[in-house]
Coordinates of C-alpha atoms and ligand atoms in Angstrom, one line a residue:
X1 CA 51.0 96.4 63.0
X2 CA 49.1 94.0 60.7
X3 CA 45.9 91.8 61.4
X4 CA 47.5 88.9 62.0
X5 CA 45.9 85.7 62.9
X6 CA 46.4 82.1 62.8
X7 CA 44.8 78.9 60.7
X8 CA 43.7 75.9 62.6
X9 CA 44.0 73.2 60.1
X10 CA 41.8 69.9 62.0
X11 CA 43.6 66.6 60.4
X12 CA 40.8 64.1 59.5
X13 CA 40.6 61.0 56.6
X14 CA 37.6 60.3 54.2
X15 CA 37.1 56.9 56.2
X16 CA 34.5 57.5 58.9
X17 CA 31.9 58.6 56.3
X18 CA 30.0 62.0 55.5
X19 CA 28.2 62.4 59.6
X20 CA 31.7 62.0 61.3
X21 CA 33.1 64.6 59.0
X22 CA 30.4 67.0 59.7
X23 CA 30.7 66.9 62.9
X24 CA 34.5 67.1 63.2
X25 CA 33.9 70.4 61.0
X26 CA 31.6 71.4 63.5
X27 CA 33.6 71.5 66.5
X28 CA 36.5 72.5 64.6
X29 CA 34.2 75.3 64.2
X30 CA 32.8 75.7 67.4
X31 CA 36.6 75.3 69.1
X32 CA 38.3 78.1 67.0
X33 CA 35.3 80.7 68.3
X34 CA 36.1 80.2 71.7
X35 CA 40.5 80.4 70.9
X36 CA 39.4 83.5 69.1
X37 CA 38.1 85.1 72.4
X38 CA 40.2 83.8 74.7
X39 CA 43.7 84.5 73.1
X40 CA 45.6 87.8 72.4
X41 CA 45.3 86.8 67.9
X42 CA 41.8 85.1 66.1
X43 CA 42.0 81.5 65.2
X44 CA 40.8 80.7 62.1
X45 CA 39.0 77.4 61.0
X46 CA 40.4 76.4 57.5
X47 CA 39.6 73.1 56.9
X48 CA 39.1 69.5 57.6
X49 CA 42.3 67.7 56.2
X50 CA 41.5 64.8 54.2
X51 CA 43.8 64.2 51.0
X52 CA 47.7 65.4 50.9
X53 CA 46.2 67.9 48.2
X54 CA 44.5 70.0 50.3
X55 CA 46.6 70.1 53.1
X56 CA 49.2 71.0 50.3
X57 CA 47.2 74.1 49.0
X58 CA 46.6 75.3 52.4
X59 CA 50.0 75.7 53.4
X60 CA 51.0 77.0 50.3
X61 CA 48.3 79.8 50.9
X62 CA 49.5 79.8 54.6
X63 CA 52.9 80.7 53.1
X64 CA 52.0 83.6 50.6
X65 CA 49.0 85.5 53.2
X66 CA 50.7 88.0 55.1
X67 CA 48.0 88.1 57.8
X68 CA 48.3 84.7 58.7
X69 CA 50.9 84.3 61.3
X70 CA 51.4 80.9 62.2
X71 CA 49.3 77.8 61.7
X72 CA 47.5 75.4 64.4
X73 CA 47.1 71.6 64.0
X74 CA 45.4 69.1 65.2
X75 CA 43.7 65.7 64.8
X76 CA 40.0 65.0 65.6
X77 CA 40.3 61.8 64.2
X78 CA 43.6 59.5 63.2
X79 CA 44.7 61.6 60.0
X80 CA 47.3 59.2 57.6
X81 CA 50.4 61.4 58.0
X82 CA 51.9 60.2 54.7
X83 CA 49.5 63.3 53.4
X84 CA 51.0 66.2 55.1
X85 CA 54.5 65.2 54.0
X86 CA 54.0 66.9 51.5
X87 CA 52.5 70.4 52.5
X88 CA 54.5 70.7 56.1
X89 CA 57.7 69.9 53.6
X90 CA 56.9 73.7 52.3
X91 CA 55.7 75.0 55.4
X92 CA 57.9 78.6 56.0
X93 CA 55.0 80.1 59.0
X94 CA 55.5 78.5 62.8
X95 CA 53.5 75.5 63.4
X96 CA 52.3 75.1 66.9
X97 CA 51.0 71.2 67.1
X98 CA 48.0 71.3 69.5
X99 CA 47.7 67.9 71.1
X100 CA 43.7 68.4 72.7
X101 CA 40.2 66.5 72.6
X102 CA 36.9 67.8 72.1
X103 CA 35.6 66.5 75.1
X104 CA 37.1 67.0 78.9
X105 CA 35.6 63.8 79.8
X106 CA 35.6 60.0 78.8
X107 CA 31.7 59.6 78.9
X108 CA 30.9 56.7 80.8
X109 CA 27.5 55.3 79.1
X110 CA 27.7 57.1 76.3
X111 CA 31.9 55.4 75.2
X112 CA 30.8 52.7 72.1
X113 CA 32.3 52.2 69.2
X114 CA 31.2 55.4 67.6
X115 CA 32.2 57.4 70.0
X116 CA 35.7 55.4 69.8
X117 CA 35.6 56.4 66.2
X118 CA 35.2 60.2 66.5
X119 CA 37.3 61.0 69.2
X120 CA 40.8 59.8 68.1
X121 CA 43.0 62.9 69.4
X122 CA 45.2 60.0 71.8
X123 CA 46.3 58.0 68.7
X124 CA 46.0 61.2 66.2
X125 CA 48.1 63.5 68.0
X126 CA 50.9 60.7 67.9
X127 CA 50.9 59.7 64.1
X128 CA 50.7 63.7 63.4
X129 CA 53.9 63.9 66.1
X130 CA 56.1 61.1 64.3
X131 CA 55.9 63.1 61.1
X132 CA 56.9 66.3 62.6
X133 CA 59.8 64.4 64.0
X134 CA 60.6 62.4 61.3
X135 CA 60.7 65.4 58.6
X136 CA 62.8 67.7 61.5
X137 CA 60.2 70.2 61.1
X138 CA 60.8 72.9 63.7
X139 CA 57.4 73.3 65.7
X140 CA 55.8 73.7 69.1
X141 CA 53.7 71.2 70.9
X142 CA 51.1 72.4 73.4
X143 CA 49.0 69.4 74.9
X144 CA 45.9 70.2 77.2
X145 CA 42.5 71.2 77.3
X146 CA 41.2 73.5 74.5
X147 CA 38.7 74.8 77.4
X148 CA 41.4 75.5 79.9
X149 CA 43.4 78.6 81.1
X150 CA 46.7 77.7 81.2
X151 CA 46.8 76.2 77.9
X152 CA 45.0 79.7 76.9
X153 CA 47.9 81.4 78.6
X154 CA 50.7 79.1 76.5
X155 CA 48.9 78.8 73.5
X156 CA 48.3 82.9 74.0
X157 CA 52.7 83.4 74.4
X158 CA 53.1 81.0 71.6
X159 CA 51.0 83.0 68.9
X160 CA 52.7 86.4 70.4
X161 CA 56.1 84.7 69.9
X162 CA 55.2 84.0 66.0
X163 CA 53.4 88.0 65.6
X164 CA 57.3 88.4 66.6
X165 CA 59.0 86.2 64.4
X166 CA 56.8 87.7 61.5
X167 CA 57.4 91.2 62.8
X168 CA 60.7 90.4 62.6
X169 CA 61.3 89.3 58.9
X170 CA 59.8 92.6 57.8
X171 CA 62.0 95.1 60.0
X172 CA 64.3 97.7 59.6
X173 CA 66.8 99.0 61.4
X174 CA 68.2 103.0 61.2
X175 CA 71.4 102.8 62.1
X176 CA 72.8 106.8 63.2
X177 CA 76.8 106.4 62.1
X178 CA 78.2 103.4 62.8
X179 CA 79.2 101.3 66.2
X180 CA 81.6 103.2 68.5
X181 CA 85.1 102.7 68.0
X182 CA 86.5 99.1 68.6
X183 CA 84.1 97.4 71.0
X184 CA 83.7 94.1 69.5
X185 CA 80.4 92.7 71.4
X186 CA 78.2 94.5 69.2
X187 CA 79.9 94.2 65.8
X188 CA 78.0 91.8 63.8
X189 CA 77.4 90.5 60.4
X190 CA 74.6 92.3 58.8
X191 CA 73.4 90.1 56.1
X192 CA 73.8 86.8 58.2
X193 CA 71.1 88.7 60.3
X194 CA 68.6 89.6 57.1
X195 CA 68.9 86.2 56.2
X196 CA 68.2 84.6 59.6
X197 CA 65.8 87.3 61.0
X198 CA 65.1 89.6 57.9
X199 CA 66.2 92.5 59.4
X200 CA 67.3 95.4 57.1
X201 CA 70.3 97.2 59.2
X202 CA 71.5 100.5 57.0
X203 CA 72.7 103.8 58.0
X204 CA 71.7 106.9 57.7
X205 CA 74.3 110.1 57.9
X206 CA 73.9 111.8 61.1
X207 CA 73.8 114.8 59.2
X208 CA 70.5 114.1 57.6
X209 CA 69.4 113.9 61.3
X210 CA 70.4 117.5 62.0
X211 CA 69.4 118.5 58.8
X212 CA 65.6 117.1 59.6
X213 CA 65.7 118.5 62.7
X214 CA 66.3 121.9 61.5
X215 CA 62.7 121.7 59.6
X216 CA 60.8 120.4 63.2
X217 CA 58.4 123.5 63.8
X218 CA 57.9 125.1 67.1
X219 CA 54.2 123.9 66.7
X220 CA 55.0 120.4 66.6
X221 CA 57.8 120.6 69.6
X222 CA 54.5 122.4 71.2
X223 CA 52.5 119.3 71.1
X224 CA 55.1 116.9 71.8
X225 CA 55.7 119.1 75.4
X226 CA 52.3 118.4 76.1
X227 CA 52.5 114.8 75.7
X228 CA 55.6 114.9 77.5
X229 CA 53.9 116.6 80.7
X230 CA 51.0 114.3 80.2
X231 CA 53.2 111.0 80.6
X232 CA 56.1 113.2 83.2
X233 CA 56.6 114.7 86.0
X234 CA 58.9 118.1 85.0
X235 CA 61.7 118.6 87.2
X236 CA 63.7 121.0 85.5
X237 CA 63.5 124.5 85.1
X238 CA 65.6 124.2 81.9
X239 CA 62.7 124.3 79.4
X240 CA 65.0 124.3 75.7
X241 CA 66.8 121.2 77.1
X242 CA 63.6 119.5 77.3
X243 CA 62.2 121.1 73.7
X244 CA 65.6 120.3 72.0
X245 CA 64.9 116.5 72.8
X246 CA 61.6 116.8 71.5
X247 CA 63.1 118.2 68.1
X248 CA 65.3 115.6 67.9
X249 CA 62.5 112.8 68.7
X250 CA 60.4 114.4 66.7
X251 CA 63.4 114.4 63.2
X252 CA 64.0 110.8 64.8
X253 CA 60.3 109.5 64.0
X254 CA 59.7 111.1 60.7
X255 CA 63.3 109.9 59.2
X256 CA 62.0 106.3 60.4
X257 CA 58.6 106.3 59.4
X258 CA 59.7 107.6 56.4
X259 CA 61.7 104.5 55.7
X260 CA 60.0 102.3 57.7
X261 CA 62.0 101.5 60.2
X262 CA 60.9 100.1 63.5
X263 CA 64.5 100.2 65.7
X264 CA 66.9 102.7 65.4
X265 CA 70.9 102.7 66.9
X266 CA 73.2 106.3 67.5
X267 CA 76.1 106.8 69.1
X268 CA 77.4 109.3 71.0
X269 CA 80.8 109.6 69.5
X270 CA 79.4 110.4 66.5
X271 CA 77.0 113.4 67.6
X272 CA 78.2 116.1 64.7
X273 CA 75.7 119.5 64.4
X274 CA 73.6 118.2 67.6
X275 CA 73.5 119.5 70.7
X276 CA 72.5 116.6 73.0
X277 CA 73.0 113.1 73.1
X278 CA 68.9 112.1 72.6
X279 CA 68.1 111.1 76.0
X280 CA 64.4 111.3 76.8
X281 CA 63.6 111.5 73.0
X282 CA 65.0 108.3 72.3
X283 CA 63.5 107.2 75.6
X284 CA 60.8 108.1 74.6
X285 CA 60.2 106.5 70.8
X286 CA 61.2 103.4 73.1
X287 CA 57.6 103.4 74.8
X288 CA 56.2 103.8 71.7
X289 CA 57.6 100.5 70.0
X290 CA 60.5 101.7 68.5
X291 CA 63.6 99.2 69.8
X292 CA 66.8 101.4 70.5
X293 CA 70.8 100.0 71.3
X294 CA 73.1 102.9 72.2
X295 CA 77.1 102.8 70.6
X296 CA 75.7 101.5 67.4
X297 CA 74.4 98.4 69.1
X298 CA 71.3 97.9 66.3
X299 CA 71.3 94.4 67.5
X300 CA 69.9 95.0 70.6
X301 CA 68.3 97.6 68.7
X302 CA 66.2 95.2 66.4
X303 CA 65.5 92.4 69.6
X304 CA 63.9 95.5 71.6
X305 CA 61.5 96.1 69.3
X306 CA 60.9 92.4 68.3
X307 CA 60.0 91.8 71.7
X308 CA 58.2 94.5 72.6
X309 CA 55.9 93.0 70.0
X310 CA 56.3 89.7 72.0
X311 CA 54.5 91.2 75.0
X312 CA 51.6 92.3 76.1
X313 CA 49.1 94.4 73.9
X314 CA 51.9 94.1 71.4
X315 CA 54.3 96.9 73.4
X316 CA 55.6 95.1 76.2
X317 CA 57.6 95.8 79.3
X318 CA 61.0 95.3 77.1
X319 CA 63.5 97.1 76.8
X320 CA 67.2 98.4 76.3
X321 CA 69.0 97.1 79.3
X322 CA 73.2 97.1 80.3
X323 CA 75.0 95.6 83.2
X324 CA 76.7 98.8 85.0
X325 CA 77.7 97.6 88.8
X326 CA 76.7 95.2 91.3
X327 CA 76.1 95.2 95.1
X328 CA 78.6 92.1 96.2
X329 CA 77.7 92.0 100.2
X330 CA 77.0 88.2 100.4
X331 CA 73.6 87.2 101.1
X332 CA 72.4 90.1 99.3
X333 CA 74.0 90.2 95.9
X334 CA 72.2 92.4 93.0
X335 CA 73.2 94.0 89.8
X336 CA 72.2 97.1 88.6
X337 CA 71.0 98.0 85.1
X338 CA 70.8 101.2 83.5
X339 CA 72.5 103.7 80.6
X340 CA 74.3 106.8 79.6
X341 CA 70.6 108.0 79.9
X342 CA 68.4 105.8 77.4
X343 CA 66.3 103.7 79.9
X344 CA 62.9 102.5 78.8
X345 CA 59.9 103.9 80.8
X346 CA 58.1 100.5 79.7
X347 CA 60.2 99.6 82.6
X348 CA 58.9 102.3 85.8
X349 CA 57.7 101.9 89.1
X350 CA 55.7 105.2 89.0
X351 CA 56.0 108.3 87.2
X352 CA 59.4 109.2 85.2
X353 CA 60.8 112.4 86.0
X354 CA 62.3 114.5 83.8
X355 CA 65.5 115.8 84.7
X356 CA 68.8 117.9 83.0
X357 CA 72.1 116.9 83.9
X358 CA 75.6 117.1 82.7
X359 CA 76.9 114.1 80.7
X360 CA 80.4 114.0 80.4
X361 CA 80.2 111.2 77.6
X362 CA 80.5 112.4 74.0
X363 CA 80.4 115.8 72.1
X364 CA 77.4 117.2 74.0
X365 CA 77.1 120.8 74.3
X366 CA 74.0 121.6 76.9
X367 CA 73.2 119.2 79.4
X368 CA 71.0 116.4 78.3
X369 CA 67.3 116.0 79.3
X370 CA 66.0 112.6 80.6
X371 CA 63.8 110.2 82.2
X372 CA 65.1 109.1 85.6
X373 CA 62.8 106.3 87.3
X374 CA 63.2 103.1 89.2
X375 CA 62.0 99.6 87.6
X376 CA 59.7 97.5 88.8
X377 CA 60.6 94.7 91.1
X378 CA 59.0 91.3 89.4
X379 CA 60.5 88.3 87.7
X380 CA 61.8 88.6 84.6
X381 CA 64.8 88.1 82.0
X382 CA 67.8 89.2 80.0
X383 CA 68.7 88.5 76.4
X384 CA 71.8 88.7 74.6
X385 CA 72.1 88.0 70.8
X386 CA 75.6 87.6 69.7
X387 CA 77.3 87.0 66.5
X388 CA 79.4 83.8 67.2
X389 CA 81.0 83.9 63.9
X390 CA 79.0 81.7 61.4
X391 CA 75.7 81.6 63.9
X392 CA 73.9 83.6 65.8
X393 CA 73.7 82.6 69.7
X394 CA 70.6 84.3 71.7
X395 CA 71.7 83.9 76.0
X396 CA 68.4 84.9 78.1
X397 CA 69.2 84.5 81.8
X398 CA 66.2 84.8 84.2
X399 CA 66.2 87.1 86.8
X400 CA 64.2 88.8 90.0
X401 CA 63.7 92.4 89.7
X402 CA 63.6 94.1 93.4
X403 CA 62.8 97.6 94.1
X404 CA 66.3 99.2 94.4
X405 CA 67.8 98.6 98.0
X406 CA 69.0 102.5 98.1
X407 CA 67.6 105.3 97.0
X408 CA 70.8 106.5 94.9
X409 CA 69.8 110.3 95.0
X410 CA 73.0 111.4 93.0
X411 CA 72.6 108.7 90.4
X412 CA 70.9 110.9 87.2
X413 CA 69.8 108.2 85.3
X414 CA 66.4 105.6 85.1
X415 CA 67.8 101.9 87.0
X416 CA 67.0 98.7 88.0
X417 CA 68.0 96.1 90.3
X418 CA 67.9 92.7 89.9
X419 CA 68.5 88.9 91.7
X420 CA 70.5 87.3 88.6
X421 CA 69.7 83.7 88.3
X422 CA 71.2 81.2 90.0
X423 CA 72.5 83.2 92.0
X424 CA 75.0 86.4 91.0
X425 CA 78.4 85.4 91.1
X426 CA 77.6 81.6 89.7
X427 CA 75.2 83.1 87.0
X428 CA 78.1 85.9 86.1
X429 CA 80.0 82.7 85.3
X430 CA 77.4 81.4 82.9
X431 CA 76.6 85.0 81.8
X432 CA 80.5 85.4 80.5
X433 CA 81.3 81.6 79.9
X434 CA 78.7 81.8 77.4
X435 CA 80.3 85.0 75.4
X436 CA 76.6 87.2 76.6
X437 CA 77.2 91.0 76.5
X438 CA 76.8 94.0 78.1
X439 CA 73.8 95.3 76.4
X440 CA 70.6 93.5 76.8
X441 CA 66.6 93.8 76.5
X442 CA 65.3 93.3 79.9
X443 CA 61.2 92.3 79.6
X444 CA 58.8 91.6 82.4
X445 CA 56.7 90.1 80.2
X446 CA 57.9 87.8 77.5
X447 CA 59.3 84.4 78.7
X448 CA 62.5 82.5 78.0
X449 CA 59.8 79.9 77.1
X450 CA 59.0 82.3 74.6
X451 CA 62.7 83.5 73.5
X452 CA 63.4 79.3 73.0
X453 CA 60.7 79.5 70.4
X454 CA 61.5 82.2 69.0
X455 CA 64.9 81.4 68.6
X456 CA 63.7 78.0 67.0
X457 CA 61.9 79.9 64.4
X458 CA 64.6 81.7 63.0
X459 CA 67.2 78.5 63.2
X460 CA 69.6 80.0 65.9
X461 CA 71.6 79.0 68.9
X462 CA 69.0 79.3 72.0
X463 CA 71.0 79.1 75.7
X464 CA 69.0 79.4 78.9
X465 CA 71.1 80.6 82.4
X466 CA 68.0 79.5 84.6
X467 CA 67.5 78.4 88.1
X468 CA 68.7 75.1 87.8
X469 CA 72.3 75.9 85.8
X470 CA 75.7 75.4 86.9
X471 CA 79.0 76.6 84.9
X472 CA 79.9 72.8 84.5
X473 CA 76.4 71.4 82.7
X474 CA 76.5 75.1 81.1
X475 CA 80.2 74.1 79.4
X476 CA 79.2 70.7 78.4
X477 CA 75.9 71.9 77.1
X478 CA 78.1 75.3 74.8
X479 CA 80.7 72.5 73.5
X480 CA 78.6 69.9 72.2
X481 CA 76.1 72.8 70.9
X482 CA 79.8 74.2 68.9
X483 CA 80.4 71.1 67.3
X484 CA 76.5 70.7 65.8
X485 CA 76.4 74.8 64.9
X486 CA 79.6 74.0 62.9
X487 CA 77.7 71.0 61.1
X488 CA 74.5 72.6 60.2
Ligands
MN501 MN1 76.2 100.9 75.9

């Protein structure tokens, strides 16, 4: 990961004289330093903006600086917005307008016209807001006091999202083989994906992977086996199967590092020369931050990797997921999510077990080793990215994960159980109406608001299914949205 930072650009003007500008600069420095302590990425005070040239130069610099993941603006005094137009019109980085104020309270005794001239955020930020609206700029607006925890929480989430956008622009995806035959929803326009998201999606032959596997040494496998032993309980006597997964993991990671890829997809229909579908191998790679999509689903692979970066510590609890089956008992309705093998252990409650079982689907000569566990309880989201033809649509649904209500002792894969919002059947009708896929990214730490912001940064359609969604309102929104996106 790059050393990402955010630039703090504070609006003012020359009208008030040197003294005021000096105070503004000092305070901006103080605010940036506190925010840097509280937020996940540093805030660098860049300039007190007083002229069009100053703003244009700062924005040009921000566009070309790889470490700058976005700008945060705020107007301490009034800052006439026409001098912001030339700069903002060229801004290529995410923008947060932070509507705050240096002082928390109106000071009863101290307040006079000097105080009023210095502390003008209430009207300065409105002038600044107008130009954002007038330019139709994509921006995040966060209002609140700069020392408050809930404000730090929101700014932090926006920062993580902006880093997700920066990461996305450099992402490379390695496809082993093509998509599963005849499947529609895993298809998509890779040229459009690169234009919108920056994703470079390319294919490598499974033969390249098999050849790389043949070069993996026993001592490399021994070292990875130690990592497996430290992280997981080994609940099988079939050590050879685990060592084979280790060999697959080492080879895949070498290829991805060589090609600077951070996500990959494969398919059970194309494992030529391999004894097992990578299960444990893919799961352990995911825990290290690699995105994965089954059946050649490169869109979900890339989105998983981006959402991991947007989560806690830049490798959050986000993972490739698939809707598998329902529990339709009235009043106790649940969805069960899993996959053939490949569920990321970042979702696990407790220590995952390594097991080996027969896998009937695909070309497995041997029983593949995989991690088996239950998902954590807690609020989460599922996100699906689909290609509507001419545009991408991101669908996000709020869910509440629960401890699975039964043990399912014969289910040989990791599983997550949840309640969908607003309820299972309404949520399902909404999901199907919007065209959401069976493959999703499930995340415990990336919020729907972050995904909305990310969709705005990427300039794609966003659909949110929440506690308040009805099928009727959603149908109406999709109809309007379809018209708008055809015009865009
Ligand atoms: Mn699948």
